[in-house]
Amino acid sequence: VYIINVTWSDLTSQIIYRRYSKFFDLQMQLLDKFPIEGGQKDPKQRIIPFLPGKILFRRSHVRDVAVKRLKPIDEYCRVRAP
């Protein structure tokens, strides 16, 4: 579970807790609803950030995988709409 501090346009903030699968599900929904912004027709027009897909791993590797995903999730959450 990742802890995210969300700051809204009115400058209020809220802490949310999400699993990687929820980020990935959001990514899939965005790509389905916004194919142009997702770069499906022209990769140069992609403005939806890339997020690595789900991977299978053994339980003993849960922490390692979670740590490796920190940077992509952080970058994904920091992207602002143009």
PDB file of N, CA and C in Angstrom:
ATOM      1  N   VAL A   1       0.853  -1.176   0.000  1.00  0.00           N
ATOM      2  CA  VAL A   1       0.000   0.000   0.000  1.00  0.00           C
ATOM      3  C   VAL A   1       0.897   1.236   0.000  1.00  0.00           C
ATOM      4  N   TYR A   2       0.567   2.190  -0.855  1.00  0.00           N
ATOM      5  CA  TYR A   2       1.326   3.437  -0.953  1.00  0.00           C
ATOM      6  C   TYR A   2       0.521   4.551  -0.292  1.00  0.00           C
ATOM      7  N   ILE A   3       1.223   5.457   0.369  1.00  0.00           N
ATOM      8  CA  ILE A   3       0.596   6.598   1.035  1.00  0.00           C
ATOM      9  C   ILE A   3       0.842   7.816   0.164  1.00  0.00           C
ATOM     10  N   ILE A   4      -0.236   8.482  -0.236  1.00  0.00           N
ATOM     11  CA  ILE A   4      -0.156   9.621  -1.139  1.00  0.00           C
ATOM     12  C   ILE A   4      -0.768  10.842  -0.476  1.00  0.00           C
ATOM     13  N   ASN A   5      -0.064  11.966  -0.542  1.00  0.00           N
ATOM     14  CA  ASN A   5      -0.601  13.235  -0.065  1.00  0.00           C
ATOM     15  C   ASN A   5      -1.162  13.973  -1.281  1.00  0.00           C
ATOM     16  N   VAL A   6      -2.476  14.103  -1.343  1.00  0.00           N
ATOM     17  CA  VAL A   6      -3.141  14.753  -2.467  1.00  0.00           C
ATOM     18  C   VAL A   6      -3.422  16.209  -2.106  1.00  0.00           C
ATOM     19  N   THR A   7      -2.985  17.121  -2.972  1.00  0.00           N
ATOM     20  CA  THR A   7      -3.287  18.536  -2.783  1.00  0.00           C
ATOM     21  C   THR A   7      -4.259  18.949  -3.880  1.00  0.00           C
ATOM     22  N   TRP A   8      -5.414  19.426  -3.473  1.00  0.00           N
ATOM     23  CA  TRP A   8      -6.469  19.797  -4.410  1.00  0.00           C
ATOM     24  C   TRP A   8      -6.260  21.231  -4.905  1.00  0.00           C
ATOM     25  N   SER A   9      -7.033  21.637  -5.894  1.00  0.00           N
ATOM     26  CA  SER A   9      -6.889  22.971  -6.483  1.00  0.00           C
ATOM     27  C   SER A   9      -7.172  24.087  -5.472  1.00  0.00           C
ATOM     28  N   ASP A  10      -7.961  23.807  -4.430  1.00  0.00           N
ATOM     29  CA  ASP A  10      -8.224  24.821  -3.408  1.00  0.00           C
ATOM     30  C   ASP A  10      -7.143  24.808  -2.313  1.00  0.00           C
ATOM     31  N   LEU A  11      -6.079  24.059  -2.562  1.00  0.00           N
ATOM     32  CA  LEU A  11      -4.916  23.931  -1.687  1.00  0.00           C
ATOM     33  C   LEU A  11      -5.161  23.142  -0.397  1.00  0.00           C
ATOM     34  N   THR A  12      -6.312  22.511  -0.269  1.00  0.00           N
ATOM     35  CA  THR A  12      -6.510  21.584   0.842  1.00  0.00           C
ATOM     36  C   THR A  12      -5.785  20.291   0.473  1.00  0.00           C
ATOM     37  N   SER A  13      -5.426  19.528   1.475  1.00  0.00           N
ATOM     38  CA  SER A  13      -4.741  18.274   1.179  1.00  0.00           C
ATOM     39  C   SER A  13      -5.380  17.135   1.960  1.00  0.00           C
ATOM     40  N   GLN A  14      -5.122  15.950   1.468  1.00  0.00           N
ATOM     41  CA  GLN A  14      -5.710  14.755   2.048  1.00  0.00           C
ATOM     42  C   GLN A  14      -4.742  13.599   1.834  1.00  0.00           C
ATOM     43  N   ILE A  15      -4.624  12.748   2.815  1.00  0.00           N
ATOM     44  CA  ILE A  15      -3.792  11.553   2.709  1.00  0.00           C
ATOM     45  C   ILE A  15      -4.679  10.406   2.238  1.00  0.00           C
ATOM     46  N   ILE A  16      -4.212   9.693   1.194  1.00  0.00           N
ATOM     47  CA  ILE A  16      -4.951   8.519   0.732  1.00  0.00           C
ATOM     48  C   ILE A  16      -4.004   7.323   0.707  1.00  0.00           C
ATOM     49  N   TYR A  17      -4.560   6.155   0.773  1.00  0.00           N
ATOM     50  CA  TYR A  17      -3.803   4.907   0.769  1.00  0.00           C
ATOM     51  C   TYR A  17      -4.306   4.080  -0.409  1.00  0.00           C
ATOM     52  N   ARG A  18      -3.385   3.687  -1.303  1.00  0.00           N
ATOM     53  CA  ARG A  18      -3.790   2.927  -2.479  1.00  0.00           C
ATOM     54  C   ARG A  18      -2.775   1.827  -2.782  1.00  0.00           C
ATOM     55  N   ARG A  19      -3.290   0.723  -3.274  1.00  0.00           N
ATOM     56  CA  ARG A  19      -2.449  -0.366  -3.748  1.00  0.00           C
ATOM     57  C   ARG A  19      -2.017  -0.049  -5.177  1.00  0.00           C
ATOM     58  N   TYR A  20      -0.934  -0.653  -5.609  1.00  0.00           N
ATOM     59  CA  TYR A  20      -0.445  -0.436  -6.972  1.00  0.00           C
ATOM     60  C   TYR A  20      -1.520  -0.817  -7.986  1.00  0.00           C
ATOM     61  N   SER A  21      -2.262  -1.854  -7.700  1.00  0.00           N
ATOM     62  CA  SER A  21      -3.297  -2.306  -8.643  1.00  0.00           C
ATOM     63  C   SER A  21      -4.334  -1.214  -8.901  1.00  0.00           C
ATOM     64  N   LYS A  22      -4.616  -0.370  -7.921  1.00  0.00           N
ATOM     65  CA  LYS A  22      -5.572   0.729  -8.112  1.00  0.00           C
ATOM     66  C   LYS A  22      -5.002   1.797  -9.046  1.00  0.00           C
ATOM     67  N   PHE A  23      -3.691   2.068  -8.922  1.00  0.00           N
ATOM     68  CA  PHE A  23      -3.057   3.000  -9.859  1.00  0.00           C
ATOM     69  C   PHE A  23      -3.118   2.441 -11.270  1.00  0.00           C
ATOM     70  N   PHE A  24      -2.818   1.162 -11.386  1.00  0.00           N
ATOM     71  CA  PHE A  24      -2.816   0.541 -12.710  1.00  0.00           C
ATOM     72  C   PHE A  24      -4.226   0.503 -13.302  1.00  0.00           C
ATOM     73  N   ASP A  25      -5.228   0.219 -12.481  1.00  0.00           N
ATOM     74  CA  ASP A  25      -6.620   0.238 -12.961  1.00  0.00           C
ATOM     75  C   ASP A  25      -7.005   1.631 -13.449  1.00  0.00           C
ATOM     76  N   LEU A  26      -6.607   2.668 -12.718  1.00  0.00           N
ATOM     77  CA  LEU A  26      -6.862   4.038 -13.145  1.00  0.00           C
ATOM     78  C   LEU A  26      -6.182   4.297 -14.490  1.00  0.00           C
ATOM     79  N   GLN A  27      -4.946   3.850 -14.622  1.00  0.00           N
ATOM     80  CA  GLN A  27      -4.207   4.018 -15.869  1.00  0.00           C
ATOM     81  C   GLN A  27      -4.973   3.400 -17.038  1.00  0.00           C
ATOM     82  N   MET A  28      -5.464   2.193 -16.864  1.00  0.00           N
ATOM     83  CA  MET A  28      -6.193   1.504 -17.934  1.00  0.00           C
ATOM     84  C   MET A  28      -7.481   2.254 -18.291  1.00  0.00           C
ATOM     85  N   GLN A  29      -8.185   2.757 -17.303  1.00  0.00           N
ATOM     86  CA  GLN A  29      -9.409   3.525 -17.556  1.00  0.00           C
ATOM     87  C   GLN A  29      -9.108   4.808 -18.325  1.00  0.00           C
ATOM     88  N   LEU A  30      -8.045   5.503 -17.940  1.00  0.00           N
ATOM     89  CA  LEU A  30      -7.663   6.735 -18.642  1.00  0.00           C
ATOM     90  C   LEU A  30      -7.297   6.450 -20.093  1.00  0.00           C
ATOM     91  N   LEU A  31      -6.529   5.393 -20.317  1.00  0.00           N
ATOM     92  CA  LEU A  31      -6.131   5.053 -21.679  1.00  0.00           C
ATOM     93  C   LEU A  31      -7.325   4.658 -22.532  1.00  0.00           C
ATOM     94  N   ASP A  32      -8.305   3.975 -21.943  1.00  0.00           N
ATOM     95  CA  ASP A  32      -9.521   3.601 -22.676  1.00  0.00           C
ATOM     96  C   ASP A  32     -10.363   4.821 -23.035  1.00  0.00           C
ATOM     97  N   LYS A  33     -10.506   5.753 -22.104  1.00  0.00           N
ATOM     98  CA  LYS A  33     -11.365   6.918 -22.318  1.00  0.00           C
ATOM     99  C   LYS A  33     -10.693   8.024 -23.128  1.00  0.00           C
ATOM    100  N   PHE A  34      -9.374   8.062 -23.110  1.00  0.00           N
ATOM    101  CA  PHE A  34      -8.641   9.133 -23.793  1.00  0.00           C
ATOM    102  C   PHE A  34      -7.550   8.539 -24.685  1.00  0.00           C
ATOM    103  N   PRO A  35      -7.934   7.898 -25.794  1.00  0.00           N
ATOM    104  CA  PRO A  35      -6.939   7.230 -26.640  1.00  0.00           C
ATOM    105  C   PRO A  35      -5.929   8.180 -27.276  1.00  0.00           C
ATOM    106  N   ILE A  36      -6.341   9.380 -27.624  1.00  0.00           N
ATOM    107  CA  ILE A  36      -5.398  10.330 -28.226  1.00  0.00           C
ATOM    108  C   ILE A  36      -4.358  10.743 -27.192  1.00  0.00           C
ATOM    109  N   GLU A  37      -4.831  11.115 -25.998  1.00  0.00           N
ATOM    110  CA  GLU A  37      -3.939  11.526 -24.921  1.00  0.00           C
ATOM    111  C   GLU A  37      -3.058  10.374 -24.448  1.00  0.00           C
ATOM    112  N   GLY A  38      -3.529   9.148 -24.674  1.00  0.00           N
ATOM    113  CA  GLY A  38      -2.764   7.967 -24.307  1.00  0.00           C
ATOM    114  C   GLY A  38      -1.766   7.552 -25.370  1.00  0.00           C
ATOM    115  N   GLY A  39      -1.768   8.270 -26.504  1.00  0.00           N
ATOM    116  CA  GLY A  39      -0.804   8.016 -27.562  1.00  0.00           C
ATOM    117  C   GLY A  39      -1.094   6.798 -28.407  1.00  0.00           C
ATOM    118  N   GLN A  40      -2.357   6.328 -28.406  1.00  0.00           N
ATOM    119  CA  GLN A  40      -2.682   5.130 -29.173  1.00  0.00           C
ATOM    120  C   GLN A  40      -2.630   5.375 -30.683  1.00  0.00           C
ATOM    121  N   LYS A  41      -2.934   6.586 -31.105  1.00  0.00           N
ATOM    122  CA  LYS A  41      -2.903   6.899 -32.536  1.00  0.00           C
ATOM    123  C   LYS A  41      -1.557   7.484 -32.936  1.00  0.00           C
ATOM    124  N   ASP A  42      -0.985   8.302 -32.091  1.00  0.00           N
ATOM    125  CA  ASP A  42       0.311   8.924 -32.353  1.00  0.00           C
ATOM    126  C   ASP A  42       1.065   9.030 -31.035  1.00  0.00           C
ATOM    127  N   PRO A  43       2.081   8.202 -30.854  1.00  0.00           N
ATOM    128  CA  PRO A  43       2.826   8.212 -29.582  1.00  0.00           C
ATOM    129  C   PRO A  43       3.387   9.584 -29.207  1.00  0.00           C
ATOM    130  N   LYS A  44       3.610  10.451 -30.181  1.00  0.00           N
ATOM    131  CA  LYS A  44       4.138  11.786 -29.900  1.00  0.00           C
ATOM    132  C   LYS A  44       3.119  12.668 -29.182  1.00  0.00           C
ATOM    133  N   GLN A  45       1.838  12.326 -29.290  1.00  0.00           N
ATOM    134  CA  GLN A  45       0.784  13.116 -28.646  1.00  0.00           C
ATOM    135  C   GLN A  45       0.448  12.623 -27.240  1.00  0.00           C
ATOM    136  N   ARG A  46       1.127  11.605 -26.780  1.00  0.00           N
ATOM    137  CA  ARG A  46       0.819  11.050 -25.449  1.00  0.00           C
ATOM    138  C   ARG A  46       1.135  12.066 -24.360  1.00  0.00           C
ATOM    139  N   ILE A  47       0.126  12.340 -23.531  1.00  0.00           N
ATOM    140  CA  ILE A  47       0.328  13.197 -22.365  1.00  0.00           C
ATOM    141  C   ILE A  47       0.007  12.449 -21.066  1.00  0.00           C
ATOM    142  N   ILE A  48      -0.618  11.288 -21.179  1.00  0.00           N
ATOM    143  CA  ILE A  48      -0.862  10.453 -20.003  1.00  0.00           C
ATOM    144  C   ILE A  48       0.458   9.757 -19.692  1.00  0.00           C
ATOM    145  N   PRO A  49       0.973   9.922 -18.475  1.00  0.00           N
ATOM    146  CA  PRO A  49       2.286   9.342 -18.169  1.00  0.00           C
ATOM    147  C   PRO A  49       2.272   7.822 -18.215  1.00  0.00           C
ATOM    148  N   PHE A  50       3.433   7.266 -18.456  1.00  0.00           N
ATOM    149  CA  PHE A  50       3.601   5.814 -18.495  1.00  0.00           C
ATOM    150  C   PHE A  50       3.635   5.266 -17.078  1.00  0.00           C
ATOM    151  N   LEU A  51       3.008   4.126 -16.883  1.00  0.00           N
ATOM    152  CA  LEU A  51       3.055   3.429 -15.597  1.00  0.00           C
ATOM    153  C   LEU A  51       3.305   1.958 -15.894  1.00  0.00           C
ATOM    154  N   PRO A  52       4.373   1.374 -15.347  1.00  0.00           N
ATOM    155  CA  PRO A  52       4.658  -0.036 -15.617  1.00  0.00           C
ATOM    156  C   PRO A  52       3.488  -0.932 -15.232  1.00  0.00           C
ATOM    157  N   GLY A  53       3.313  -1.995 -15.986  1.00  0.00           N
ATOM    158  CA  GLY A  53       2.211  -2.924 -15.749  1.00  0.00           C
ATOM    159  C   GLY A  53       2.394  -3.780 -14.515  1.00  0.00           C
ATOM    160  N   LYS A  54       1.381  -4.571 -14.251  1.00  0.00           N
ATOM    161  CA  LYS A  54       1.424  -5.489 -13.116  1.00  0.00           C
ATOM    162  C   LYS A  54       2.438  -6.584 -13.422  1.00  0.00           C
ATOM    163  N   ILE A  55       3.068  -7.101 -12.398  1.00  0.00           N
ATOM    164  CA  ILE A  55       4.000  -8.202 -12.549  1.00  0.00           C
ATOM    165  C   ILE A  55       3.697  -9.270 -11.519  1.00  0.00           C
ATOM    166  N   LEU A  56       4.081 -10.475 -11.844  1.00  0.00           N
ATOM    167  CA  LEU A  56       3.913 -11.576 -10.895  1.00  0.00           C
ATOM    168  C   LEU A  56       5.221 -11.758 -10.137  1.00  0.00           C
ATOM    169  N   PHE A  57       5.120 -11.954  -8.853  1.00  0.00           N
ATOM    170  CA  PHE A  57       6.307 -12.144  -8.035  1.00  0.00           C
ATOM    171  C   PHE A  57       5.954 -13.003  -6.834  1.00  0.00           C
ATOM    172  N   ARG A  58       6.995 -13.575  -6.240  1.00  0.00           N
ATOM    173  CA  ARG A  58       6.775 -14.399  -5.056  1.00  0.00           C
ATOM    174  C   ARG A  58       6.582 -13.503  -3.837  1.00  0.00           C
ATOM    175  N   ARG A  59       5.911 -14.022  -2.846  1.00  0.00           N
ATOM    176  CA  ARG A  59       5.645 -13.248  -1.637  1.00  0.00           C
ATOM    177  C   ARG A  59       6.912 -12.710  -0.987  1.00  0.00           C
ATOM    178  N   SER A  60       8.000 -13.408  -1.108  1.00  0.00           N
ATOM    179  CA  SER A  60       9.238 -12.964  -0.475  1.00  0.00           C
ATOM    180  C   SER A  60       9.806 -11.718  -1.151  1.00  0.00           C
ATOM    181  N   HIS A  61       9.296 -11.365  -2.322  1.00  0.00           N
ATOM    182  CA  HIS A  61       9.791 -10.210  -3.061  1.00  0.00           C
ATOM    183  C   HIS A  61       8.842  -9.005  -3.008  1.00  0.00           C
ATOM    184  N   VAL A  62       7.824  -9.066  -2.189  1.00  0.00           N
ATOM    185  CA  VAL A  62       6.820  -8.000  -2.133  1.00  0.00           C
ATOM    186  C   VAL A  62       7.464  -6.645  -1.837  1.00  0.00           C
ATOM    187  N   ARG A  63       8.310  -6.581  -0.839  1.00  0.00           N
ATOM    188  CA  ARG A  63       8.931  -5.304  -0.466  1.00  0.00           C
ATOM    189  C   ARG A  63       9.842  -4.781  -1.580  1.00  0.00           C
ATOM    190  N   ASP A  64      10.633  -5.660  -2.177  1.00  0.00           N
ATOM    191  CA  ASP A  64      11.523  -5.231  -3.260  1.00  0.00           C
ATOM    192  C   ASP A  64      10.738  -4.628  -4.417  1.00  0.00           C
ATOM    193  N   VAL A  65       9.659  -5.280  -4.787  1.00  0.00           N
ATOM    194  CA  VAL A  65       8.829  -4.791  -5.890  1.00  0.00           C
ATOM    195  C   VAL A  65       8.190  -3.461  -5.503  1.00  0.00           C
ATOM    196  N   ALA A  66       7.702  -3.356  -4.285  1.00  0.00           N
ATOM    197  CA  ALA A  66       7.072  -2.110  -3.831  1.00  0.00           C
ATOM    198  C   ALA A  66       8.058  -0.953  -3.868  1.00  0.00           C
ATOM    199  N   VAL A  67       9.291  -1.187  -3.453  1.00  0.00           N
ATOM    200  CA  VAL A  67      10.304  -0.133  -3.450  1.00  0.00           C
ATOM    201  C   VAL A  67      10.637   0.285  -4.883  1.00  0.00           C
ATOM    202  N   LYS A  68      10.742  -0.669  -5.797  1.00  0.00           N
ATOM    203  CA  LYS A  68      11.040  -0.351  -7.197  1.00  0.00           C
ATOM    204  C   LYS A  68       9.924   0.462  -7.845  1.00  0.00           C
ATOM    205  N   ARG A  69       8.709   0.310  -7.353  1.00  0.00           N
ATOM    206  CA  ARG A  69       7.572   1.029  -7.937  1.00  0.00           C
ATOM    207  C   ARG A  69       7.417   2.452  -7.379  1.00  0.00           C
ATOM    208  N   LEU A  70       8.140   2.776  -6.325  1.00  0.00           N
ATOM    209  CA  LEU A  70       8.000   4.096  -5.702  1.00  0.00           C
ATOM    210  C   LEU A  70       8.256   5.238  -6.687  1.00  0.00           C
ATOM    211  N   LYS A  71       9.344   5.178  -7.419  1.00  0.00           N
ATOM    212  CA  LYS A  71       9.679   6.263  -8.336  1.00  0.00           C
ATOM    213  C   LYS A  71       8.645   6.409  -9.455  1.00  0.00           C
ATOM    214  N   PRO A  72       8.244   5.321 -10.143  1.00  0.00           N
ATOM    215  CA  PRO A  72       7.212   5.490 -11.178  1.00  0.00           C
ATOM    216  C   PRO A  72       5.893   6.046 -10.633  1.00  0.00           C
ATOM    217  N   ILE A  73       5.484   5.611  -9.458  1.00  0.00           N
ATOM    218  CA  ILE A  73       4.236   6.126  -8.887  1.00  0.00           C
ATOM    219  C   ILE A  73       4.397   7.592  -8.520  1.00  0.00           C
ATOM    220  N   ASP A  74       5.529   7.956  -7.941  1.00  0.00           N
ATOM    221  CA  ASP A  74       5.778   9.352  -7.591  1.00  0.00           C
ATOM    222  C   ASP A  74       5.731  10.233  -8.837  1.00  0.00           C
ATOM    223  N   GLU A  75       6.404   9.811  -9.898  1.00  0.00           N
ATOM    224  CA  GLU A  75       6.398  10.582 -11.144  1.00  0.00           C
ATOM    225  C   GLU A  75       4.992  10.652 -11.732  1.00  0.00           C
ATOM    226  N   TYR A  76       4.262   9.554 -11.666  1.00  0.00           N
ATOM    227  CA  TYR A  76       2.900   9.512 -12.192  1.00  0.00           C
ATOM    228  C   TYR A  76       2.001  10.509 -11.457  1.00  0.00           C
ATOM    229  N   CYS A  77       2.139  10.578 -10.163  1.00  0.00           N
ATOM    230  CA  CYS A  77       1.298  11.450  -9.350  1.00  0.00           C
ATOM    231  C   CYS A  77       1.679  12.927  -9.500  1.00  0.00           C
ATOM    232  N   ARG A  78       2.877  13.215  -9.894  1.00  0.00           N
ATOM    233  CA  ARG A  78       3.332  14.598 -10.010  1.00  0.00           C
ATOM    234  C   ARG A  78       2.990  15.245 -11.347  1.00  0.00           C
ATOM    235  N   VAL A  79       2.634  14.471 -12.332  1.00  0.00           N
ATOM    236  CA  VAL A  79       2.334  15.019 -13.657  1.00  0.00           C
ATOM    237  C   VAL A  79       1.068  15.869 -13.571  1.00  0.00           C
ATOM    238  N   ARG A  80       1.150  17.060 -14.153  1.00  0.00           N
ATOM    239  CA  ARG A  80      -0.001  17.966 -14.168  1.00  0.00           C
ATOM    240  C   ARG A  80      -0.527  18.081 -15.583  1.00  0.00           C
ATOM    241  N   ALA A  81      -1.803  18.315 -15.686  1.00  0.00           N
ATOM    242  CA  ALA A  81      -2.425  18.497 -16.999  1.00  0.00           C
ATOM    243  C   ALA A  81      -1.873  19.763 -17.647  1.00  0.00           C
ATOM    244  N   PRO A  82      -1.682  19.741 -18.973  1.00  0.00           N
ATOM    245  CA  PRO A  82      -1.161  20.939 -19.657  1.00  0.00           C
ATOM    246  C   PRO A  82      -2.134  22.095 -19.626  1.00  0.00           C
TER     247      PRO A  82
END
